XYZ file of C-alpha atoms in Angstrom:
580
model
C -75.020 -110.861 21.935
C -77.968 -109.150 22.593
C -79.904 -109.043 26.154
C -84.004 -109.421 25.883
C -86.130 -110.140 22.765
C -88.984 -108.160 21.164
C -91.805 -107.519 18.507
C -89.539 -105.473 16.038
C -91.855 -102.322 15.763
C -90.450 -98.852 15.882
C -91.044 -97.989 18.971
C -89.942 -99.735 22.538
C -91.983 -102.223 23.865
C -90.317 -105.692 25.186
C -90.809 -109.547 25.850
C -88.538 -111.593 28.166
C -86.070 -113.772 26.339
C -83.422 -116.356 26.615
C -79.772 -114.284 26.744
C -77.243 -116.010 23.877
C -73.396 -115.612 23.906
C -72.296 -111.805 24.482
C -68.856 -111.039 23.230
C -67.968 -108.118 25.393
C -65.819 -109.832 27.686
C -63.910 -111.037 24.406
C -60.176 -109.461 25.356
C -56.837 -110.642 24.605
C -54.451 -111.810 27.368
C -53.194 -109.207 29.188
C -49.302 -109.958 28.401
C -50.637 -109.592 24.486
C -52.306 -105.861 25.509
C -49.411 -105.106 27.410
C -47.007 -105.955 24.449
C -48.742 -104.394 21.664
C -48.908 -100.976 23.755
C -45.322 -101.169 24.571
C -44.848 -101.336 21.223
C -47.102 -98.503 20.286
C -49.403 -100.665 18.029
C -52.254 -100.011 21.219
C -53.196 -97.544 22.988
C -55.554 -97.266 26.452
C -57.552 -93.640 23.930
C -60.017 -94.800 21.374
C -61.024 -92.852 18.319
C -63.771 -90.891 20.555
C -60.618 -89.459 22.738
C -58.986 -88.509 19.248
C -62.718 -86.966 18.252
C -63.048 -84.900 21.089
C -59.624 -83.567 21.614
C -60.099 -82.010 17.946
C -62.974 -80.463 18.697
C -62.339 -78.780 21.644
C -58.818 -77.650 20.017
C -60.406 -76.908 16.598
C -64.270 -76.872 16.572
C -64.533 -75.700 13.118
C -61.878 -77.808 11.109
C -63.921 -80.111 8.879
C -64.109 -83.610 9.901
C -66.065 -85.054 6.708
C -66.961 -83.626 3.806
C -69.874 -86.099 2.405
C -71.426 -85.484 -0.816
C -75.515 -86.525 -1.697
C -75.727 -86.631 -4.907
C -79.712 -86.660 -5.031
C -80.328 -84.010 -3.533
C -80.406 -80.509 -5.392
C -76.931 -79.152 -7.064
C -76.785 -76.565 -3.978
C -77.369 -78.874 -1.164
C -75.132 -81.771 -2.352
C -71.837 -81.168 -0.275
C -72.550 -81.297 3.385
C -69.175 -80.557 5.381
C -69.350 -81.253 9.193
C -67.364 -79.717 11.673
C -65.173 -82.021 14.509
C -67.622 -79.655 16.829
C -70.829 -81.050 14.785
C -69.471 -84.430 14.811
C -68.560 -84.751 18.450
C -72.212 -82.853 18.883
C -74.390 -85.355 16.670
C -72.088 -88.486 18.337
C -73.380 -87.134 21.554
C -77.235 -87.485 20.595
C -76.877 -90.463 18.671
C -75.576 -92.113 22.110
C -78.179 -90.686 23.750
C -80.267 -91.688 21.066
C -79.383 -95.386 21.449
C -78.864 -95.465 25.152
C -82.716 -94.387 25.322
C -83.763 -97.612 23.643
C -82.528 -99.372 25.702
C -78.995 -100.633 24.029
C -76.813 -101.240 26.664
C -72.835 -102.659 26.810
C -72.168 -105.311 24.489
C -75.391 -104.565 22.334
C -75.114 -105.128 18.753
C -76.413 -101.903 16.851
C -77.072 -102.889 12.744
C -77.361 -100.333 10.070
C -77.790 -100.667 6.238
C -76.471 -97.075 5.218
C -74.814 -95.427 2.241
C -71.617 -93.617 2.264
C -73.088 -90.431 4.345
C -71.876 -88.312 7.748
C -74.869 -90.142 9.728
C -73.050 -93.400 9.042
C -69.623 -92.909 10.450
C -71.508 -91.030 13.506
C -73.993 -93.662 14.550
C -70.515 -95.608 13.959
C -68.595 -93.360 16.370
C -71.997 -93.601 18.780
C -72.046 -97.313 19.368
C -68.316 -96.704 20.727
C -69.264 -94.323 23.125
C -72.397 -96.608 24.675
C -70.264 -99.359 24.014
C -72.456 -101.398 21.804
C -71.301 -103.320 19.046
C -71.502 -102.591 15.687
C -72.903 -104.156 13.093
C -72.482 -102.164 9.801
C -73.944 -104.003 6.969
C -73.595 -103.564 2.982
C -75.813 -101.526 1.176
C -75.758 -104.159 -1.856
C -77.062 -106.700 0.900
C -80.860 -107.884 0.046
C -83.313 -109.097 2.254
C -82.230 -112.761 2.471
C -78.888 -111.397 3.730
C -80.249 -108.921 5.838
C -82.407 -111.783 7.189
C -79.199 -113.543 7.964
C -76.988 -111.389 9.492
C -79.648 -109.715 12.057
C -80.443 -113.208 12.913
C -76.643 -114.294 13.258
C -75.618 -110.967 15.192
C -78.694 -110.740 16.858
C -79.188 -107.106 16.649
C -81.183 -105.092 19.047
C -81.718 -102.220 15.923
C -81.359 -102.081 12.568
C -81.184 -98.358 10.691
C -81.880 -98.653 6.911
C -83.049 -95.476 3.928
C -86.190 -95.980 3.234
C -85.427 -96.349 -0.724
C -81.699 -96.939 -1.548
C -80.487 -96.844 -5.155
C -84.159 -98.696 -6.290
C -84.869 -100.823 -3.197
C -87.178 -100.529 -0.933
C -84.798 -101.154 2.414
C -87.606 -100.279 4.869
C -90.698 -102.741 3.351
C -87.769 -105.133 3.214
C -86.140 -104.886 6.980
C -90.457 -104.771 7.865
C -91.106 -107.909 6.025
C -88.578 -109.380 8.041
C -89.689 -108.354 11.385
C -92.021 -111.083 12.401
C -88.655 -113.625 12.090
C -86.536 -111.208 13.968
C -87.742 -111.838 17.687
C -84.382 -109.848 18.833
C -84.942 -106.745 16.683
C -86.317 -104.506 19.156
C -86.880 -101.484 17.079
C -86.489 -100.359 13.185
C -85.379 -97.096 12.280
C -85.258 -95.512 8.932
C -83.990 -92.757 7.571
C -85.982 -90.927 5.249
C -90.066 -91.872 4.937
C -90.334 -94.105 8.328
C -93.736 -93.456 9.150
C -95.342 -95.949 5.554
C -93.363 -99.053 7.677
C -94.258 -97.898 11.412
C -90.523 -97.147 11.999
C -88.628 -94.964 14.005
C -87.962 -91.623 12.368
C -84.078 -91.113 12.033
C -84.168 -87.744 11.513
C -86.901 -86.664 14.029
C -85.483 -88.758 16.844
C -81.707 -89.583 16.703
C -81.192 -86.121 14.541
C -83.514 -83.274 15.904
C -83.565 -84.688 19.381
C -81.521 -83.277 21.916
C -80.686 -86.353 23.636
C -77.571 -85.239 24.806
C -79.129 -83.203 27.164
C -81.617 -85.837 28.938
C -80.851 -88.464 31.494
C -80.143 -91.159 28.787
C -77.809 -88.617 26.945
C -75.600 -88.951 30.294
C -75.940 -92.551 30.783
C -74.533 -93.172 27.087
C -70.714 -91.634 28.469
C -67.728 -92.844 27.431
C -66.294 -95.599 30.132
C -63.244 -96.817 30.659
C -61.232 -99.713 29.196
C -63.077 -99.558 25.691
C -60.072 -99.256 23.653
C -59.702 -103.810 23.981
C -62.762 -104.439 24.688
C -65.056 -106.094 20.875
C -66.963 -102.138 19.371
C -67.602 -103.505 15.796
C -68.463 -107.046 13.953
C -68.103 -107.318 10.487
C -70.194 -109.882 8.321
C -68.509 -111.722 5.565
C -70.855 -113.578 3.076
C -69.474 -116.068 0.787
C -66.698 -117.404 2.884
C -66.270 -121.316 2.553
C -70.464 -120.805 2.027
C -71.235 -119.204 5.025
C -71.468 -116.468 7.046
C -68.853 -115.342 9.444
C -68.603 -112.596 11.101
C -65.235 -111.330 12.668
C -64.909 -108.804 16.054
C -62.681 -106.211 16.407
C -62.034 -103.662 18.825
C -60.778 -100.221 18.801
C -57.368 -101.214 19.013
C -57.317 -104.021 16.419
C -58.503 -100.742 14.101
C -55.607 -98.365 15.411
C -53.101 -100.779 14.565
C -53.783 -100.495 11.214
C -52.940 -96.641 11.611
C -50.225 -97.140 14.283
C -48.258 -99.517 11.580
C -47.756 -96.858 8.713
C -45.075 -94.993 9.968
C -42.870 -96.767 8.113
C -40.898 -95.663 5.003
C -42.757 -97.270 2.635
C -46.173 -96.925 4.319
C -48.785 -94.200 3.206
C -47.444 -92.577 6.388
C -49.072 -90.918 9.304
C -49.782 -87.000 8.522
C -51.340 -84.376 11.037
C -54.515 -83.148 9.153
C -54.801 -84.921 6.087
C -57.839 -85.231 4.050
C -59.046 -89.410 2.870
C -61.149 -90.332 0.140
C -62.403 -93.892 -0.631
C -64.329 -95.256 -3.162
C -65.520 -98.427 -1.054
C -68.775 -98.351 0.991
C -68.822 -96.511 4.125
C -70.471 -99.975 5.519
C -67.325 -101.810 4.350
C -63.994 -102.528 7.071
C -61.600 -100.526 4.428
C -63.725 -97.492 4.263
C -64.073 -97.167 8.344
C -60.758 -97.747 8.507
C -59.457 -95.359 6.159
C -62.109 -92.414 6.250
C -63.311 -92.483 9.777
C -60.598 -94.013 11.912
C -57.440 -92.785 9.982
C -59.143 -89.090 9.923
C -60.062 -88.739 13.342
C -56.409 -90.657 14.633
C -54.616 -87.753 12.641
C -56.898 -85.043 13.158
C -57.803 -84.952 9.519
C -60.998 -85.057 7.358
C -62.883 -87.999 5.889
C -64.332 -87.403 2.394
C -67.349 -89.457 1.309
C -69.462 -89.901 -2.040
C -72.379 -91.534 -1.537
C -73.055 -92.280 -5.765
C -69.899 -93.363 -7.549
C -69.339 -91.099 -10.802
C -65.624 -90.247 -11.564
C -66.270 -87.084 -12.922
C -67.729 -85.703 -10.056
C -65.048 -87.996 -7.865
C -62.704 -85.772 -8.986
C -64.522 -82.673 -8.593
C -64.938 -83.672 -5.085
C -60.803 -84.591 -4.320
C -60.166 -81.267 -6.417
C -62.202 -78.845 -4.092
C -61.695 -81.070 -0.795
C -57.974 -80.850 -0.780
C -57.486 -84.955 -1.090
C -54.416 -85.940 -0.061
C -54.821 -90.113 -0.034
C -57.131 -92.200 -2.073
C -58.496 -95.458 -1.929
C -59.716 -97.656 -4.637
C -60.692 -100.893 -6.060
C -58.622 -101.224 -9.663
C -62.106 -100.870 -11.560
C -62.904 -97.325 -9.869
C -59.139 -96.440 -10.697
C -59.505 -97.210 -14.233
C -62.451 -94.765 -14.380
C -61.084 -91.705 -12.637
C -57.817 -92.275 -15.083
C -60.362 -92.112 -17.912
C -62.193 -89.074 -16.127
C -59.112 -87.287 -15.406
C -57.573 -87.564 -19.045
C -60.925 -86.361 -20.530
C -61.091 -83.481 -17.896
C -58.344 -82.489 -16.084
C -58.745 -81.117 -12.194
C -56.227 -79.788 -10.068
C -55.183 -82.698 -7.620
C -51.708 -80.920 -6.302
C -52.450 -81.867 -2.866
C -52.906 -85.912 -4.204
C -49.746 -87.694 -2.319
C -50.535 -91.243 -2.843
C -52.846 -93.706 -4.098
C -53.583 -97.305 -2.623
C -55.732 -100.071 -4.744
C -57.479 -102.219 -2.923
C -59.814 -105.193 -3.362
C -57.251 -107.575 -4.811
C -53.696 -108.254 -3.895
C -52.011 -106.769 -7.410
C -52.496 -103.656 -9.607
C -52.378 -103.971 -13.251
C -48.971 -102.594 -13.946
C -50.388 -100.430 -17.387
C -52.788 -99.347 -14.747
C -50.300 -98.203 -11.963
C -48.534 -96.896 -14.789
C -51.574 -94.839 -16.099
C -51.973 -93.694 -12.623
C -48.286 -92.458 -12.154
C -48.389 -90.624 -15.180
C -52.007 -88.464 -15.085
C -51.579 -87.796 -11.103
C -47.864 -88.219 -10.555
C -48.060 -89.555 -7.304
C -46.947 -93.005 -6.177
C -49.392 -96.287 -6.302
C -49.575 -98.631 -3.745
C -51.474 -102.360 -3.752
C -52.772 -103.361 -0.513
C -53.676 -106.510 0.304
C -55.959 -106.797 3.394
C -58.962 -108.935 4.642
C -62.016 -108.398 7.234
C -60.027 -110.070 10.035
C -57.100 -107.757 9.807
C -58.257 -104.537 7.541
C -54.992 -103.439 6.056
C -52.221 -106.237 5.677
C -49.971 -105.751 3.356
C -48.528 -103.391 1.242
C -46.496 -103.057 -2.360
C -42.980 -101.412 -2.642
C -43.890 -98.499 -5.496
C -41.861 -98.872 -8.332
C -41.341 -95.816 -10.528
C -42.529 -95.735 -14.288
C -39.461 -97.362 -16.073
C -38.210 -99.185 -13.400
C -37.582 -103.034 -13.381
C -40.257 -103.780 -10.915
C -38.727 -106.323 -8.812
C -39.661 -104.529 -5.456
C -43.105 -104.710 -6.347
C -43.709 -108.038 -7.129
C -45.045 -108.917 -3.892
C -46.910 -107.510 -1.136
C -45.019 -106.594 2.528
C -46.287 -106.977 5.857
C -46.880 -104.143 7.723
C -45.089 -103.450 10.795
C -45.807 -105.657 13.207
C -47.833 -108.497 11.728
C -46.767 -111.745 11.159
C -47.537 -113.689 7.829
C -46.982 -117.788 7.741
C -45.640 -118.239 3.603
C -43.926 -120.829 2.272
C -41.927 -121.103 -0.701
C -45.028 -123.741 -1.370
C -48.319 -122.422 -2.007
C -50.002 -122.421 1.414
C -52.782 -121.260 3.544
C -51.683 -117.955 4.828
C -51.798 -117.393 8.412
C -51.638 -113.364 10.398
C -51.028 -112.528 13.895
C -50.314 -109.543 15.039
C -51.943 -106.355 16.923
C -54.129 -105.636 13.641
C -56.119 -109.527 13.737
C -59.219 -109.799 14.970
C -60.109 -110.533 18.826
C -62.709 -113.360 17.147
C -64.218 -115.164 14.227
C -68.110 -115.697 14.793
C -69.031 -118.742 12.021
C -73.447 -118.131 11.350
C -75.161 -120.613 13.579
C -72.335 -121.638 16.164
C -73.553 -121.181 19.794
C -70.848 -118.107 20.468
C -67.485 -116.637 18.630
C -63.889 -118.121 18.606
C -61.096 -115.841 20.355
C -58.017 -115.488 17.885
C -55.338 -115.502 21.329
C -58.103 -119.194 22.402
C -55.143 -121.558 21.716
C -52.469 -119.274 23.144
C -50.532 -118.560 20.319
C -52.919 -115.923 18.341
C -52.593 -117.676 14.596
C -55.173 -117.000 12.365
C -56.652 -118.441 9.048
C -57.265 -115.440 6.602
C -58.593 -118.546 4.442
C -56.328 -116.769 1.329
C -53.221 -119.092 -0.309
C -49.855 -117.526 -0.594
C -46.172 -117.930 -1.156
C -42.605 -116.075 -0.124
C -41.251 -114.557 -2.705
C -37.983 -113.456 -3.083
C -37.516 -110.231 -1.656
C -39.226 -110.317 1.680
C -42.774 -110.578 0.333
C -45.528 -112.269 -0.012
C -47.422 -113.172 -2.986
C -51.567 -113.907 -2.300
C -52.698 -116.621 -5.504
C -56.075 -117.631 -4.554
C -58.984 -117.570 -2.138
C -59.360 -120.529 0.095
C -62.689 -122.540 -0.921
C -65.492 -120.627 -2.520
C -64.405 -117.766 -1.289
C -64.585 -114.801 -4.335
C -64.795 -111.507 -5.298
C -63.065 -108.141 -5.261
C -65.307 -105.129 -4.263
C -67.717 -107.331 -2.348
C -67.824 -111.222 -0.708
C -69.598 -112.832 -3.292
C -72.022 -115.382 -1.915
C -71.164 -117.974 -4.064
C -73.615 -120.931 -2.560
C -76.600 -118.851 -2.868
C -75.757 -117.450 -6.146
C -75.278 -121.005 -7.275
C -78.658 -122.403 -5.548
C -80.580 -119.541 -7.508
C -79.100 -120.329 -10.604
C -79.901 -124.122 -10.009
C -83.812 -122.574 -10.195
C -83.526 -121.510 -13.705
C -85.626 -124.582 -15.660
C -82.401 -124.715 -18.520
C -79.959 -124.990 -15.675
C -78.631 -128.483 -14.814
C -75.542 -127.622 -12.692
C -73.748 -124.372 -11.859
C -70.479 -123.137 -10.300
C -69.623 -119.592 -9.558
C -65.863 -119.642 -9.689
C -63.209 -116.175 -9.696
C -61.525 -115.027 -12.520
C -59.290 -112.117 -13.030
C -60.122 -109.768 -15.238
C -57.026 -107.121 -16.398
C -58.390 -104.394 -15.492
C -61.254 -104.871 -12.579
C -59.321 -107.503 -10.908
C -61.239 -110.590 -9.241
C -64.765 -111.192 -10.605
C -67.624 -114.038 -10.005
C -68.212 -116.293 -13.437
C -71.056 -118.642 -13.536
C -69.846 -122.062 -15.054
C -73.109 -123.377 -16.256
C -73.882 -127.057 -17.604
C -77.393 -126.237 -19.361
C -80.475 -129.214 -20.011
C -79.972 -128.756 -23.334
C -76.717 -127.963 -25.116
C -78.613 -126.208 -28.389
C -80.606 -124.117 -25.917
C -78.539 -122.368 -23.335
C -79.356 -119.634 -20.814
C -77.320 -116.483 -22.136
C -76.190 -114.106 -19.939
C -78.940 -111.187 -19.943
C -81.523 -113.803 -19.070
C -79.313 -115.388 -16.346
C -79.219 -111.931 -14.871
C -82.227 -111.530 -15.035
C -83.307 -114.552 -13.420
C -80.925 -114.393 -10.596
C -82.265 -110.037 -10.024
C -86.027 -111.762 -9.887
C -84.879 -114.219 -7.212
C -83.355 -111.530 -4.685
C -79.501 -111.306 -5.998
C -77.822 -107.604 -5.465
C -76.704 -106.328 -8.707
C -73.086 -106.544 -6.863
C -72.939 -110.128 -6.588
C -74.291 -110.974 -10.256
C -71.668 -113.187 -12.106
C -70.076 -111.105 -14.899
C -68.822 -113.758 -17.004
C -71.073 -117.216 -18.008
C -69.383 -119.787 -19.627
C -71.164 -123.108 -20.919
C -69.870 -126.638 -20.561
C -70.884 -130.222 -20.825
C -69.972 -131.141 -17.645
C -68.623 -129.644 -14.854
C -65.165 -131.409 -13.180
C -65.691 -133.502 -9.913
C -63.254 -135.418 -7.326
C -63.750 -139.057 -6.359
C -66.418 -137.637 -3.615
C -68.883 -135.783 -6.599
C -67.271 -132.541 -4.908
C -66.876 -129.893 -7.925
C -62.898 -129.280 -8.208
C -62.977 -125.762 -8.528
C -59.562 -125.148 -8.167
C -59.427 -126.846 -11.796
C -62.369 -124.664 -12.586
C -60.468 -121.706 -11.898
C -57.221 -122.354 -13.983
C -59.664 -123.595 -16.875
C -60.866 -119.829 -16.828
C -57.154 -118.594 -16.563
C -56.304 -120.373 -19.701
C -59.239 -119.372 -21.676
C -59.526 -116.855 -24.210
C -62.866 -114.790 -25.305
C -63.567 -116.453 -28.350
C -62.043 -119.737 -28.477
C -63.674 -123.070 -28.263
C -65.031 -124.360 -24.909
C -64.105 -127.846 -24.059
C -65.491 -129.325 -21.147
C -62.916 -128.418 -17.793
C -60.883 -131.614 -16.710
């Protein structure tokens, strides 16, 4: 993906190098474009064209209102105009184009939910580079993996994030990166040798030199691959998944229908997800900017000041795992803020909301509550049918497609299958030579790796992950989880299996078969075993259960599938017999 190879210092400086597999070129077939614009699910704009139209029409109408919530009480909310956007988008291309990222580039950053993100996003589009946003929760062993597997040119990290030192970590890694051509960091860059963020993609007038007008927006971007998404955990490996400006608008372009969140001129988004993740750029930069509306971002989850924030920024749509639902519910009962402008909230992160849950939420906001299921190949795929309080709930059993993708369910459980003008251009698997177009075998079928049945109504119901494959919030990834439990010297075996909890939805447990039955691991030591080894607080199991034995096919393969309905039928406090 990337072009020449380098010492990964923060300033320019590079080696020849061999030139691996670039997706640019990555495009559907040109009856499929053709189609999907005829039917309005693509368009020849991308979300730059949508940027810059609002800002010439209405400079000062707030574009994102992002919230820092360690800095001092008066500096906290930081509102930028579409004028400042389309202004800082500008530099940030020019920023880029002057180190030398070209077409096709992959650009990495390792940001929380702040304004700089979704413009060094929105910057990457206009040079046409690719980008690569990664997780905040993501340590250095995944960092390692993902730079290595994307190949990135640059890689823009805090210096300290939440407790963890994300510049000595990206520095340590350096030396094994021989693609990384420069480091940037934003905060204290000079202690690692990095590029200053602030002093040269912020302060710097790039726009205005020679690179700032080689980084303009060309032609034919809107099919062409602009960002790759990294999924850990996923049948124990790393893929990564392409999509292109369109593939993103056709998540927007799909919700005009009546029981869609709709498409609005100028309305305001919160989520709840990290900016880094495919939901959040989807639904607070892309949706915003397609609708001329604003994108609201916390950067520190607390519900109390969640609200706060959707009281005074006029939030008309939220979006929310179930377990950050549950909390603003709690907030909001304790404290009530005005939320009159709140139309609708979607839950994410699983494919069903609790129904005392959607219930709670009906009640203290009075606004309708969507489920969404969705997955990094497509974003957004499906949809519930919101039942009101008291009603029989038959509607919203299962999840709908949205308009215009195609679902494979049978009345069997089966490996569900999308294609439509929201899937993915390609799936990248860590390791293989170059990435695997969806529309490759004609026909544009692809494997979300979830298992799902018709039901009734229309719908589809999603019952499991495929594999390993777990986790609500975040990709757990289960086979290193599991190899760093396997280090712990009272660990014999381990499995990290889902489970659903009531009220947070899917969550990693750690099925553990100890040395010695009198003298198992508990759970605080576990935790902090697995912390000590490199494991993001995010991906820590939040359940242990001890057995004898752990249940294997005729190949010594764990049957996890039997794992997983063991935990469904157990209670907190009964006996535990060994799985069969």
């Amino acid at each position: 993906m990337g072009l020449t190879g380098s010492t990964a210092h923060g300033t320019a400086g590079t080696r020849p190098g061999p030139t691996p597999a670039r997706p640019l070129d990555l495009v559907p077939p040109a009856e499929v474009a053709d189609r999907f614009r005829g039917a309005g699910w693509w368009r020849l704009q991308t979300f730059l064209d949508d940027l810059y139209r609002t800002a010439a029409r209405a400079p000062g109408r707030p574009a994102i209102i992002s919230e820092r919530a360690h800095r001092p009480e008066g500096l906290r909310r930081v509102t930028l105009s579409y004028a400042q956007l389309a202004r800082y988008v500008d530099r940030f291309a020019g920023a880029l184009t002057s180190l030398g990222v070209s077409p096709g580039d992959p650009v990495a950053f390792q940001l929380p939910n702040w304004w700089e993100t979704a413009a060094l996003t929105l910057a990457c589009l206009r040079v046409g580079a690719v980008a690569v946003p990664v997780l905040p929760t993501v340590r250095a062993h995944g960092l390692h993996r993902i730079l290595d597997g994307t190949r990135a040119r640059i890689c823009v990290v805090p210096d300290v994030w939440e407790g963890f030192a994300h510049a000595e970590a990206l520095a340590d890694l350096a030396g094994r990166l021989p693609w990384l051509r420069h480091r940037v960091v934003l905060g204290d860059a000079a202690a690692t040798g990095a590029i200053d963020f602030a002093a040269y993609f912020r302060r710097t007038a790039h726009e205005r030199t020679e690179a700032g007008l080689r980084s303009r927006p060309r032609g034919g971007q809107a099919d062409r691959p602009a960002l790759l998404i990294s999924v850990m955990g996923l049948r124990d490996a790393y893929t990564s998944v392409l999509h292109s400006p369109n593939t993103l608008y056709a998540n927007i372009s799909a919700q005009s229908g009546p029981d869609g969140p709709g498409r609005r001129p100028g309305e305001v988004f919160l989520s709840t997800l990290p900016l880094t993740s495919l939901a959040s750029l989807l639904y607070t930069v892309c949706w915003p900017l397609a609708v001329g509306g604003t994108g609201v971002f916390q950067d520190v989850w607390d519900p109390g000041r969640c609200l706060d924030l959707m009281a005074t920024a006029g939030v008309d749509q939220v979006y929310a795992e179930p377990a950050y639902l549950s909390e603003l519910v709690t907030a909001q009962r304790r404290r009530p803020r005005e939320t009159d402008r709140l139309r609708l909230v979607l839950s994410g992160g699983r494919t069903s909301t609790p129904a005392p849950l959607a219930a709670e939420l009906r009640e203290v906001f009075g606004v309708p509550v969507l489920s969404v299921w969705g997955a990094p190949e497509l974003g957004m795929g499906a949809l519930s049918v919101d039942t009101p309080q008291g009603g029989d709930g038959v509607r919203g059993d299962g999840v709908h497609p949205l308009r215009g993708l195609e679902v494979s369910a049978a009345d069997a459980m089966s490996p569900l299958e999308v294609r439509g003008p929201s899937v993915c251009l390609a799936t990248w698997r860590h390791g293989a030579p170059a990435p695997v177009a969806t529309w490759e075998r004609g026909d544009g079928w692809l494997d979300t790796g979830d298992l799902a049945t018709a039901d009734r109504h229309g719908g589809i119901r999603v019952l499991a992950r495929a594999g390993t494959r777990t986790g609500a919030i975040f990709m757990v990834p289960v086979a290193e989880v599991e190899e760093r439990l396997l280090a712990h010297p009272r660990v014999r075996e381990a499995a990290v299996v889902a489970y659903t909890d009531p009220e947070h939805g899917e969550l990693p447990c750690a099925v553990v078969v100890p040395t010695a039955l009198d003298r198992p691991p508990g759970p605080a030591e576990l935790r902090v075993h697995l912390v000590a080894l490199g494991v993001a607080e995010a991906f820590l199991p939040t359940r242990l259960e001890i057995v004898g034995a752990l249940p294997r096919d005729e190949g010594g393969r764990v049957r996890r599938g039997a794992l997983r309905n063991w935990l469904t039928r157990l209670h907190p406090g009964t006996p535990r017999p060994t799985p069969s």
